[in-house]
Structure formats: structure tokens, C-alpha cells
Short mmCIF file of C-alpha atoms in Angstrom, two decimals:
data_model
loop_
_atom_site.label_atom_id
_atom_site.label_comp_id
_atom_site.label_asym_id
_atom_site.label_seq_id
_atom_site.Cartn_x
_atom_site.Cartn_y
_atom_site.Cartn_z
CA UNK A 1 -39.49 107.73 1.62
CA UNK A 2 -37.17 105.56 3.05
CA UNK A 3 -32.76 106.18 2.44
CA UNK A 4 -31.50 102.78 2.30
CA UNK A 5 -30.64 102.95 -1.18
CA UNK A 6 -29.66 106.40 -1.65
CA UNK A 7 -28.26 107.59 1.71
CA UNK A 8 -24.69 106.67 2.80
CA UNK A 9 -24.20 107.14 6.71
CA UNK A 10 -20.25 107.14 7.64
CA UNK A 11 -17.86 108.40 9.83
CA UNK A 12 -16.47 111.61 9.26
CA UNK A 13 -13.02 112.46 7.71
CA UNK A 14 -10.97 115.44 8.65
CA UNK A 15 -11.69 116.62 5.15
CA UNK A 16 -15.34 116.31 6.09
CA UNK A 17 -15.62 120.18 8.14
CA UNK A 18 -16.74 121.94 5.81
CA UNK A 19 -19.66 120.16 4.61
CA UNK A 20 -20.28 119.69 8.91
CA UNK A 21 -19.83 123.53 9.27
CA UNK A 22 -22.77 123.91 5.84
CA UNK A 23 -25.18 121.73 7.32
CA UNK A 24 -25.24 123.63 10.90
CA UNK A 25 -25.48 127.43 9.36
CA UNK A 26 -28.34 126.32 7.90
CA UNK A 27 -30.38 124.05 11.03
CA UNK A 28 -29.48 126.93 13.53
CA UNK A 29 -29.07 130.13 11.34
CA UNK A 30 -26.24 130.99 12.20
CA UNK A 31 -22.75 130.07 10.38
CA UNK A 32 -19.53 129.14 12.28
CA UNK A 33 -16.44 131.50 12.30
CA UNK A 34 -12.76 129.67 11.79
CA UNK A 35 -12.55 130.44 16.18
CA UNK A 36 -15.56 128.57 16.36
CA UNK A 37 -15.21 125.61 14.07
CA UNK A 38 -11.65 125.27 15.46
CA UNK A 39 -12.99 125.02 18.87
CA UNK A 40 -15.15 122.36 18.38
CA UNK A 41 -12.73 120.42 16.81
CA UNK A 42 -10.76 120.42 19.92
CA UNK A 43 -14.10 119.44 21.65
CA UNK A 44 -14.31 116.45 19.66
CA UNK A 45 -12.35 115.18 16.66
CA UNK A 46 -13.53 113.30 13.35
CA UNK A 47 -14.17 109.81 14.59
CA UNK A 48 -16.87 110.97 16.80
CA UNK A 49 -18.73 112.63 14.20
CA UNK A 50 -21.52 110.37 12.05
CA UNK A 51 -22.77 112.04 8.51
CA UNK A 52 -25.69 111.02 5.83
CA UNK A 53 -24.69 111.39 2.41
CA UNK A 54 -26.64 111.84 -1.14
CA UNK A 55 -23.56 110.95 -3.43
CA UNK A 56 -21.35 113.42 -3.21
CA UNK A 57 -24.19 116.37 -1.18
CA UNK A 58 -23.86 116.07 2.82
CA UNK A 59 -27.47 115.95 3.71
CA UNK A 60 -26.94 115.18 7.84
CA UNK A 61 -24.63 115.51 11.02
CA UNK A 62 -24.62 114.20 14.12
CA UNK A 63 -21.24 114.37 16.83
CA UNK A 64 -20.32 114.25 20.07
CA UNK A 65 -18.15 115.30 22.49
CA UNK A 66 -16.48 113.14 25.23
CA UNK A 67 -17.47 114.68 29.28
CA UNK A 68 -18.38 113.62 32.11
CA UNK A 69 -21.67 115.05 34.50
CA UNK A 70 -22.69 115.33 38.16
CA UNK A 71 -24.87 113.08 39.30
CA UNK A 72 -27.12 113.30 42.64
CA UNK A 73 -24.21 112.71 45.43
CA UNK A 74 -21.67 113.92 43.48
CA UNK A 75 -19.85 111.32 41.25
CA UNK A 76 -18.53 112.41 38.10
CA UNK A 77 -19.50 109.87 35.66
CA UNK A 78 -18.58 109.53 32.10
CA UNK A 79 -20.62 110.74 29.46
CA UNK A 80 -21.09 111.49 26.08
CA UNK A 81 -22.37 115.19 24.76
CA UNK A 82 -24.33 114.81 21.54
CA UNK A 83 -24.60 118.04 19.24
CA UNK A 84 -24.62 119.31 16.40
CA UNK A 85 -27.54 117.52 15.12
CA UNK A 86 -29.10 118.44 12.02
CA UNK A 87 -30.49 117.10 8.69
CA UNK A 88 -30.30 119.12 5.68
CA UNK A 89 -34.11 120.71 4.95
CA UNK A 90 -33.82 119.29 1.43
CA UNK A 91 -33.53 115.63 2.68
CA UNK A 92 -36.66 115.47 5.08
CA UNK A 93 -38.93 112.79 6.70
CA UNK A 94 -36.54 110.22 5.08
CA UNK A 95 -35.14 108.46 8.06
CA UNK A 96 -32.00 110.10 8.14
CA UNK A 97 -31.83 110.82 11.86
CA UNK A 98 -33.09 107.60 13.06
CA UNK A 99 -30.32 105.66 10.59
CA UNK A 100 -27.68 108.59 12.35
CA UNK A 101 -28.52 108.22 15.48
CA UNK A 102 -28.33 104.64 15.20
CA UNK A 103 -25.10 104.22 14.10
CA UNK A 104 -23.95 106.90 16.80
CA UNK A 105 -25.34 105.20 19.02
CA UNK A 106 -24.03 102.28 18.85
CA UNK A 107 -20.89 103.36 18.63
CA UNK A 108 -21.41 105.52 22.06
CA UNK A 109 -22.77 101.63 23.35
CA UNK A 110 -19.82 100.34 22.92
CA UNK A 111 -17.57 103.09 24.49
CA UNK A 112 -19.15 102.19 27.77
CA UNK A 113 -20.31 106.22 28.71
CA UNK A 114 -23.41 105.07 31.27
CA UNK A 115 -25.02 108.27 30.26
CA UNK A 116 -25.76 110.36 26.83
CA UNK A 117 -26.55 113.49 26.93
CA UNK A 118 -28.24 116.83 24.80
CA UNK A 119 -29.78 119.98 24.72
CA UNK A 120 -32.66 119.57 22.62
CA UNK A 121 -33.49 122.77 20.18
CA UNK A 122 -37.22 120.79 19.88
CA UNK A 123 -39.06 119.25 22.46
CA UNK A 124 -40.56 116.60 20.20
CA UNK A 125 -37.78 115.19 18.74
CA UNK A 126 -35.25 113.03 21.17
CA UNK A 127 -38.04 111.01 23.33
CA UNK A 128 -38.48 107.96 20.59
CA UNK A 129 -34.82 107.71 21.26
CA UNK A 130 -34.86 107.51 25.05
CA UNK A 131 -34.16 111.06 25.99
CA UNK A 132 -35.83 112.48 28.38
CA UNK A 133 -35.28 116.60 30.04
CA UNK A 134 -33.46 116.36 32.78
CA UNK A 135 -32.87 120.21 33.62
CA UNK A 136 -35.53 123.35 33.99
CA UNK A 137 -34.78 126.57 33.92
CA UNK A 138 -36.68 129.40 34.50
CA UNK A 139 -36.38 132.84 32.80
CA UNK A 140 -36.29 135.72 35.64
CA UNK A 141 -37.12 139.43 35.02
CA UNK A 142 -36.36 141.69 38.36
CA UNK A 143 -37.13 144.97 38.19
CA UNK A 144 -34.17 145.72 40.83
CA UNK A 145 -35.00 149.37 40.88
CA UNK A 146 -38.06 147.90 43.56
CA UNK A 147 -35.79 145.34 45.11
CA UNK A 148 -35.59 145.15 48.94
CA UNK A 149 -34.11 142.06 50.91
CA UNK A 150 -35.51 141.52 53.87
CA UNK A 151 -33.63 142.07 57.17
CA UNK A 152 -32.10 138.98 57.73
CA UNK A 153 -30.40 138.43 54.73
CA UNK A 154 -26.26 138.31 55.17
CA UNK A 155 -24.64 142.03 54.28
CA UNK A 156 -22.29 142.65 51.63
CA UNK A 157 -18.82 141.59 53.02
CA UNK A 158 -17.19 139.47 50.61
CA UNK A 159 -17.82 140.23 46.73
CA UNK A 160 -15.49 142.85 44.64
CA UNK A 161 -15.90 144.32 40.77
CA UNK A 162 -12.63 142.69 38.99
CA UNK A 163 -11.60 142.84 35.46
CA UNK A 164 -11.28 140.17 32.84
CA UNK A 165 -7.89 139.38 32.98
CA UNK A 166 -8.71 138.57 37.18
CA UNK A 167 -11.46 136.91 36.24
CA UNK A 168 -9.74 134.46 33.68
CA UNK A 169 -7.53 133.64 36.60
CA UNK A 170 -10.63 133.01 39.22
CA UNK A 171 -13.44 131.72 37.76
CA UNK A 172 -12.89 128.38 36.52
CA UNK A 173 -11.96 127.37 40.29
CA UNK A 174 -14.56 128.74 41.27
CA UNK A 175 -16.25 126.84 38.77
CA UNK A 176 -15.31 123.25 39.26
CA UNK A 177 -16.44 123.75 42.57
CA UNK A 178 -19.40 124.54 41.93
CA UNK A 179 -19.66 121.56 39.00
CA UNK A 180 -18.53 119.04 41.87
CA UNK A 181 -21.59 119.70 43.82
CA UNK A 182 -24.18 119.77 41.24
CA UNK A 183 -26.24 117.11 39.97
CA UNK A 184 -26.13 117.73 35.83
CA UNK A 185 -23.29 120.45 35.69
CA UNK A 186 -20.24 119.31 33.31
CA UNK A 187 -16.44 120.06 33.93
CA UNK A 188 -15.86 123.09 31.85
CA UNK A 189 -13.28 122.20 29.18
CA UNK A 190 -10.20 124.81 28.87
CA UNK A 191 -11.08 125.86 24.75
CA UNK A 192 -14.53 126.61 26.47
CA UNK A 193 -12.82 129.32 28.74
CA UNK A 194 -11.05 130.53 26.29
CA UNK A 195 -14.34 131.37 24.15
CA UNK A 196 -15.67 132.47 27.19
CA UNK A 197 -12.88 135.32 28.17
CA UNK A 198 -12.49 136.01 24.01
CA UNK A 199 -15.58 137.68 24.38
CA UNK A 200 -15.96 137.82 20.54
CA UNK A 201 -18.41 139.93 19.08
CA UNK A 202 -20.85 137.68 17.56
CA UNK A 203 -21.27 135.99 21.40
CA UNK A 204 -22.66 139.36 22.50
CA UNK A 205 -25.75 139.46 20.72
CA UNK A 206 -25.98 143.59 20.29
CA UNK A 207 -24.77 143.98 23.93
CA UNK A 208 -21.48 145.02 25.86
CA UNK A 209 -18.54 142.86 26.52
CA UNK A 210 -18.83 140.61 29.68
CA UNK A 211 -18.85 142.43 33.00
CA UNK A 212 -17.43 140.40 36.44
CA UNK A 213 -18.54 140.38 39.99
CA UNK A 214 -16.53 137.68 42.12
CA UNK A 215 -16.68 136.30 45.85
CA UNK A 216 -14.72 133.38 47.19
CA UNK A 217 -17.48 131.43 46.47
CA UNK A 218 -19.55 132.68 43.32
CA UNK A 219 -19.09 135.07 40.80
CA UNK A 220 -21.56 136.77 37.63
CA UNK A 221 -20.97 137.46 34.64
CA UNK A 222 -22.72 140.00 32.94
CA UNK A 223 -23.84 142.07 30.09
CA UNK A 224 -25.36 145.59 29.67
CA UNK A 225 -27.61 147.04 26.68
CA UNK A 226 -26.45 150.04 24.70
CA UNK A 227 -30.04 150.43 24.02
CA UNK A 228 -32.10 149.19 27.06
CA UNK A 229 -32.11 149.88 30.44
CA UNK A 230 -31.03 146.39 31.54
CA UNK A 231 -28.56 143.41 32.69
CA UNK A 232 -28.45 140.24 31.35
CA UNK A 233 -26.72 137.61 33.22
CA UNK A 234 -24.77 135.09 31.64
CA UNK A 235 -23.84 133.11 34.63
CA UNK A 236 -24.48 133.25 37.88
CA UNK A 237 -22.41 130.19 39.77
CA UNK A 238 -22.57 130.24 43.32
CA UNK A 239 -21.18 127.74 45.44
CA UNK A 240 -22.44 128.82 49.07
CA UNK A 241 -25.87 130.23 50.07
CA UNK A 242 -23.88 133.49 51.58
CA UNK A 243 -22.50 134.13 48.27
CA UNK A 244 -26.17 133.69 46.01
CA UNK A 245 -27.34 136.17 48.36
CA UNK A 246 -24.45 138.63 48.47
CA UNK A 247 -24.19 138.67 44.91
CA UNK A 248 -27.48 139.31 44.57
CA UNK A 249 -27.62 142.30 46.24
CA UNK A 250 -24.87 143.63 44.61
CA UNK A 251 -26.45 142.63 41.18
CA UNK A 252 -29.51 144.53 42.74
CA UNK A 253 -27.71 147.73 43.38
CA UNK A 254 -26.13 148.10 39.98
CA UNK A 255 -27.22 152.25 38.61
CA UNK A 256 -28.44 153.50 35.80
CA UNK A 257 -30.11 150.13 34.86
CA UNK A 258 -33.98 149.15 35.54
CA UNK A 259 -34.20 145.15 35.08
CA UNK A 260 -32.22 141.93 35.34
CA UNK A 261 -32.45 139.12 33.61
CA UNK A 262 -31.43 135.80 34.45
CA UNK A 263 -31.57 132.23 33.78
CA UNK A 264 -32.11 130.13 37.11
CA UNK A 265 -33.44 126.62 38.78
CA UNK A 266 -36.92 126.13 39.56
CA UNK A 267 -35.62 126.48 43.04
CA UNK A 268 -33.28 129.45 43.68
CA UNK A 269 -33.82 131.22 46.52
CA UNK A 270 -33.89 134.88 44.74
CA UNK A 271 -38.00 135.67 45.66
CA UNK A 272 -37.50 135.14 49.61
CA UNK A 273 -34.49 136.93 49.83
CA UNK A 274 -36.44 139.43 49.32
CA UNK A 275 -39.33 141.13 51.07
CA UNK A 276 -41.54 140.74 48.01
CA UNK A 277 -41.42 137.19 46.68
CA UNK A 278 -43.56 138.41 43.57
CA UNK A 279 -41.46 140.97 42.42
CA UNK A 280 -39.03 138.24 40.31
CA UNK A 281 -41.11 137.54 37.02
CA UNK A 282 -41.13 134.38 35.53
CA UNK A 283 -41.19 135.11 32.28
CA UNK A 284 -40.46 131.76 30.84
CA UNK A 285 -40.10 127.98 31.25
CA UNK A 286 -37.61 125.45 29.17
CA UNK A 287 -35.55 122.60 29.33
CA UNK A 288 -31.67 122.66 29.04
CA UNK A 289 -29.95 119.49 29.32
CA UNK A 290 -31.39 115.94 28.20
CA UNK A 291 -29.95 112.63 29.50
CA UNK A 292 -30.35 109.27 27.86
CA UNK A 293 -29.52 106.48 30.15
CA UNK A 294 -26.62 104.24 28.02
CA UNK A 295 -26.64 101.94 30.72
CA UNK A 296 -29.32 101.36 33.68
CA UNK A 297 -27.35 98.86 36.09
CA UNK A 298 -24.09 101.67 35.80
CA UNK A 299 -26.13 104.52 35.86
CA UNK A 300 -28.32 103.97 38.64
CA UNK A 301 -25.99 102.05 40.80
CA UNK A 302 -23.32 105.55 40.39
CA UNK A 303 -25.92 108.07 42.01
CA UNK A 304 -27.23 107.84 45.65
CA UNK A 305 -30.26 108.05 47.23
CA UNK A 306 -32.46 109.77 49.80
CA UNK A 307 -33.83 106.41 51.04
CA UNK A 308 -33.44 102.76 51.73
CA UNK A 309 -36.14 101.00 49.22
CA UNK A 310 -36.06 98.07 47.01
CA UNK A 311 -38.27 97.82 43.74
CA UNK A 312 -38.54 95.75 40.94
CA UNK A 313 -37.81 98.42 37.76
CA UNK A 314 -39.36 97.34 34.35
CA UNK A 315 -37.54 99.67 32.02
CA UNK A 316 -38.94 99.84 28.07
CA UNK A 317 -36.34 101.45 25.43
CA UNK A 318 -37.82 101.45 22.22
CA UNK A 319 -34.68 102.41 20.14
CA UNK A 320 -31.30 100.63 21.17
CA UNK A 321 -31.51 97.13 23.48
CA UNK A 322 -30.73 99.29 27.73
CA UNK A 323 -34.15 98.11 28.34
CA UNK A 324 -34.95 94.92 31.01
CA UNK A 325 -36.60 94.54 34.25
CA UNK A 326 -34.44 96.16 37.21
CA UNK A 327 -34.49 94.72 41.18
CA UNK A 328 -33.11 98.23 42.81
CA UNK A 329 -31.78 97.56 46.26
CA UNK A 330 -30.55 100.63 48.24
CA UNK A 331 -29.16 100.84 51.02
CA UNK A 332 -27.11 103.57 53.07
CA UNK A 333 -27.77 105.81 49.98
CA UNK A 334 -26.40 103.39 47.66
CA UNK A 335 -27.98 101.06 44.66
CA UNK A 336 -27.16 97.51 43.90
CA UNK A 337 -28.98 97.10 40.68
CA UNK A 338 -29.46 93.34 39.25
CA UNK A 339 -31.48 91.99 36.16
CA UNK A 340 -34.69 89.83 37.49
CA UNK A 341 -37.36 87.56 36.11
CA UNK A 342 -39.28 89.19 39.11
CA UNK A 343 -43.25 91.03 37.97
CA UNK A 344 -42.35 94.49 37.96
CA UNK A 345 -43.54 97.10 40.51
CA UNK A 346 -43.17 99.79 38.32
CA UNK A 347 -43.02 100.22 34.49
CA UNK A 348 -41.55 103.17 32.85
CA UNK A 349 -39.70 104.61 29.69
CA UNK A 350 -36.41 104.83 29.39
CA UNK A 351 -36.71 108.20 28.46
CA UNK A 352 -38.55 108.82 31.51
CA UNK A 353 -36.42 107.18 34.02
CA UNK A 354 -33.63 109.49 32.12
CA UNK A 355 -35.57 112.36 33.22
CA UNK A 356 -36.17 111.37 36.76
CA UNK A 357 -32.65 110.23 36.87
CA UNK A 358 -30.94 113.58 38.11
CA UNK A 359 -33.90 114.87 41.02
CA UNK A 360 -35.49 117.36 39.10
CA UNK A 361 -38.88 115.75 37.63
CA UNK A 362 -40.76 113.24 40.03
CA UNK A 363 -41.72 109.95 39.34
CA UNK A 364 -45.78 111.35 41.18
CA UNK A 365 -45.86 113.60 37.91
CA UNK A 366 -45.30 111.13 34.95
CA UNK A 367 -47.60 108.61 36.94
CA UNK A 368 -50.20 111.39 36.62
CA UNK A 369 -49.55 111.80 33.26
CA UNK A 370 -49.91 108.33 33.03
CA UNK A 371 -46.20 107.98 31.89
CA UNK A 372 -45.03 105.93 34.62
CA UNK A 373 -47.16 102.89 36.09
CA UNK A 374 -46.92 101.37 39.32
CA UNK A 375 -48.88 98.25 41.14
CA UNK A 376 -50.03 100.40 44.06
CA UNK A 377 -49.66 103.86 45.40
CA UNK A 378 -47.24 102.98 48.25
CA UNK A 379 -44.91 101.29 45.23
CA UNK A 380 -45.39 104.74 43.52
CA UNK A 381 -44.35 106.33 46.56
CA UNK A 382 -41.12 104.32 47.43
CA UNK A 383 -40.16 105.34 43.65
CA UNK A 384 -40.56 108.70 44.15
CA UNK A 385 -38.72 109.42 47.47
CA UNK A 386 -35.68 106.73 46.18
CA UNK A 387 -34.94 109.05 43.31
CA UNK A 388 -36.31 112.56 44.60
CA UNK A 389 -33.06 115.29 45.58
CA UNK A 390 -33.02 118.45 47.69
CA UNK A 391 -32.19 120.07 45.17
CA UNK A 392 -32.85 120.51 41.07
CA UNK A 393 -30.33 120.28 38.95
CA UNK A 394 -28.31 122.30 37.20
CA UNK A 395 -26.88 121.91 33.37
CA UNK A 396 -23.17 123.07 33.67
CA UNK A 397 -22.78 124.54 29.91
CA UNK A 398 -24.44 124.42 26.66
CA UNK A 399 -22.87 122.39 23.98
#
């Protein structure tokens, strides 16, 4: 079925909130108090928010909020936070997301943000419109009562047990720290602090209010269960390599409690910190943030680089017009990116190029796939070291 002649897509109003607030309970299960909704309008505000229409029945949403992200070296570049994206189950396989998305995006086009970004509650659903994951995250179960770091890991000098009230006062320093040195991890807005010290009860999810270990460098938050013998971190931000592993020894040493779980990179440190690496359980394996490159010639030329290359970039996006064929020139870490009639020593995606944009997936993995082609290994090489990092990144906060 195709919308054109029954489907309005427009701009929000401010009257619009509501019908914005209906269509989300029902994608995510889970409907909006007045804290929340009036939150997220001081995330965003009406103009940024694009909705399908049957007559007078909201059938679709789709907003954003204005940020900005890490990128590898640490610039803070300007970016735009999609969300909030649902159609209505009655009004399926119609077209509505495509003819929202395109109207979005155009509009985010013509704001200039070099980068658009997600977090994607299907994996199947953002890659026909040049998203690609950008983040991993693995889920960690430690059974901490069999914890033992080895001998020479740092001792316990610097990290204290403070209350909220402290905490409000240290952790968002902390914080933007932290955010300023890693590739995918947004500036915290204030309203987002404030949810996060409200501590309301439907953020708990059946467990206790938030619990606060700090160190100059770091801090975790926490939760226990009333009903399980257990920890679940909510963050764990840690700035310096003394304070991940002071923290975590403290975490480790918590009573009365037999497992932690965590959220962490592919490559924290946690399993040689201790004396047996198998003893953190990966337990599962997802995505958090997605990036859609607005703007390749911005983008690229903002983040820096391991290596001095050069590579002609052939770069296909299927949905809006950030597509062409790239010469990439780096040198002393930085890009100088420049459309080119030039054959192409690479092809790729744009969603895939988003994904390899921030470190964290190599460009050796989609060419096995067959995702990414290249004229000759040592082209496929040069592309891989140019945009590999030391480190993965790291998706700030979940909007």
C-alpha cells in the first residue's frame, strides 16, 4: 500500500504531545509520565519533531534532539540525535517511515550537523537509510564472590562511598571529562542529570535507588535487588586506568551480594585485572549507538587518524544524495577530503563507512563479509589502519 494519498507528514505543533506521547506507549510499551514528556521537550522542541497523519489519527513520529559527539581525537562535532521513532501498528508496511525519515532528513541536511545519530531498538531497520552501529557493548556477569586481582594491580587509595546529594555535585565533571576523551560519548545535557539524581521509581525497574562510589577520576552508579543477590551497574565512567581498576575492586568487595552486572566495551580491561580472565561472563552482545554520516568531506576531515595514507573513497548512499567518490589525503593525523573523477580504490556503503567511522568495526571485517570492496589487499589494508583506533568507542547516553 502506498500513503501518498492518505498520509499527511508535517511538522509538529506544540498541541501535537499528546498524540507524540500515544504513539510511543504503544512502539516501546511503556507510557511517558508528565516528568518524562516534559523532559524531552526541553531536549528538543516542536520544530524538530516530523509526524504521519490519517486525517485527524496520528499514525507516526519521528524527532530529534540537537548534540554534539566525540569523535576519534577528540573533536566535538555537531550532531543530531534521532528518537522517538515509531509508526502506529495499525498503519504498517505503508511507507510511512521512509516518507518520515525523508522529510527529517532533509531538514537535518540542511542544518549542516556532519553526523546523525540513533540507538536502534531493531537491527534491521536503519541500514537502507545509511546507518550503520557504531558502538558494542558487551553484557558482563562477575561472580565477585570468586574475584581475585592479581598482584600488580594499583591498591585502593583514592575512591570513597558518597551520597546523592555529593554525587549531584561530582559527577557530571567527572563526566565531561570522560565525554571529551571518548570517541561516540555525548555531552550530558543538564534535564538529563536531573532525571538521573530524581531517581524516580519507574527508572528502577523493581530495584533500589541509585547507590555512588566516586574517585577523582571515575565514579559507579549502582543498584541492588530486594530479591536477588546482585548489583547492577548503571554507569561505570572512568577517566584514568588507576581509577577502572580501583573501582573495580571496590565494586568487587561489596557484601552480602554474589554477582555484578555491567554493561562494558569490547575492550575493558576487567578479565586481566584479574587472576582469572574467564571468570567475567559474557552474557550478551548488542549495539548502542548508530551514526549516519550527514556529510562525508566534514565528517571525515573532523576525526584524525592513526596513519598517513591517501585513497580514493567511492561512497554509495542509497537514501538521501552524501554519496560521491572521496580522494582521502592524511597527513600528520589529519584528512583533507576532496570530490574526484579518480577509479575508486575502495567502494563501500554509507552505512558502512558510518560504522567504521568511530574505530570500533574494521574495514578487514565488512570486506570479509563482502560489504566493503577494495582493488587489492594492500588498498584494503591502508583503509583499515587509516580509520582503525586504540580504543572502541563508547556511546555517552541513551536517548
Amino acid at each position: 500500500m502506498t500513503t501518498e494519498d492518505t498520509i499527511n507528514i508535517r511538522t509538529a505543533t506544540d498541541d501535537d504531545w499528546d498524540a507524540v506521547a500515544l504513539l510511543d506507549a504503544h512502539a516501546f510499551g511503556e507510557h511517558q509520565n508528565s516528568e518524562d514528556l516534559a523532559e524531552t521537550q526541553i531536549l528538543t522542541s516542536s520544530e524538530h519533531v516530523v509526524m504521519a497523519w490519517d486525517g485527524s489519527t496520528p499514525v507516526g513520529v519521528a524527532m530529534h534532539f540537537p548534540m554534539s559527539v566525540t569523535v576519534p581525537g577528540g573533536e566535538q562535532v555537531d550532531a543530531s540525535g534521532v528518537s522517538w521513532v515509531s509508526v502506529a501498528p495499525t498503519h504498517r508496511r505503508r511507507g510511512i517511515l521512509r516518507r518520515m525519515f525523508t522529510e527529517q532528513h532533509r531538514k537535518l541536511d540542511a542544518a549542516g550537523a556532519p553526523l546523525s545519530l540513533l540507538t536502534a531498538s531493531e537491527a534491521t531497520i536503519y541500514r537502507r537509510f545509511g546507518y550503520g552501529p557504531a558502538t558494542e557493548e558487551h553484557a558482563i556477569v562477575l561472580d565477585r564472590r570468586f574475584a581475585q586481582f592479581h598482584k600488580s594491580v594499583p591498591p585502593v587509595t583514592g575512591v570513597r562511598l558518597i551520597e546523592s546529594t555529593e554525587a549531584s555535585t561530582l559527577l557530571p565533571e567527572i563526566y565531561h571529562r570522560w565525554q571529551c576523551k571518548t570517541a561516540g560519548a555525548q555531552p550530558k545535557p543538564p534535564i538529563r542529570w536531573q532525571r538521573f539524581f530524581a531517581d524516580r521509581e519507574n527508572r528502577r525497574h523493581g530495584l533500589t535507588e541509585l547507590f555512588f562510589i566516586a574517585h577523582a577520576d571515575g565514579y559507579v552508579a549502582y543498584r541492588r535487588s530486594p530479591t536477588e543477590s546482585k548489583v547492577v551497574v548503571q554507569e561505570f565512567i572512568a577517566v584514568t586506568d588507576q581509577a577502572y581498576a580501583e573501582m573495580w575492586q571496590v565494586l568487587a568487595g561489596i557484601d552480602l551480594v554474589d554477582t555484578i552486572e555491567v554493561s562494558q566495551a569490547p575492550d575493558e580491561a576487567l578479565p586481566f585485572l584479574l587472576t582469572n580472565n574467564r571468570l567475567p561472563k559474557i552474557t550478551g552482545l548488542h549495539d548502542a549507538l548508530w551514526c549516519r554520516i550527514m556529510d562525508v568531506k566534514a565528517a571525515l576531515e573532523a576525526r584524525t587518524y592513526g596513519v598517513d595514507a591517501q585513497f580514493v573513497l567511492e561512497v554509495e548512499d542509497p537514501f538521501l544524495d552524501a554519496g560521491g567518490t572521496f580522494d582521502v589525503t592524511i597527513s600528520a593525523g589529519a584528512a583533507t577530503v576532496t570530490r574526484t573523477e579518480a577509479a575508486p580504490d575502495a567502494k563501500v556503503g554509507l552505512d558502512v563507512l558510518s560504522s567504521m567511522y568511530f574505530g570500533t568495526h574494521r574495514a578487514t571485517r565488512f570486506a570479509a563479509a563482502s560489504r566493503l570492496w577494495t582493488r587489492d589487499p594492500e588498498a584494503l589494508h591502508t583503509v583499515d589502519i587509516a580509520f582503525a583506533t586504540d580504543r572502541a568507542s563508547v556511546m555517552g547516553w541513551a536517548f
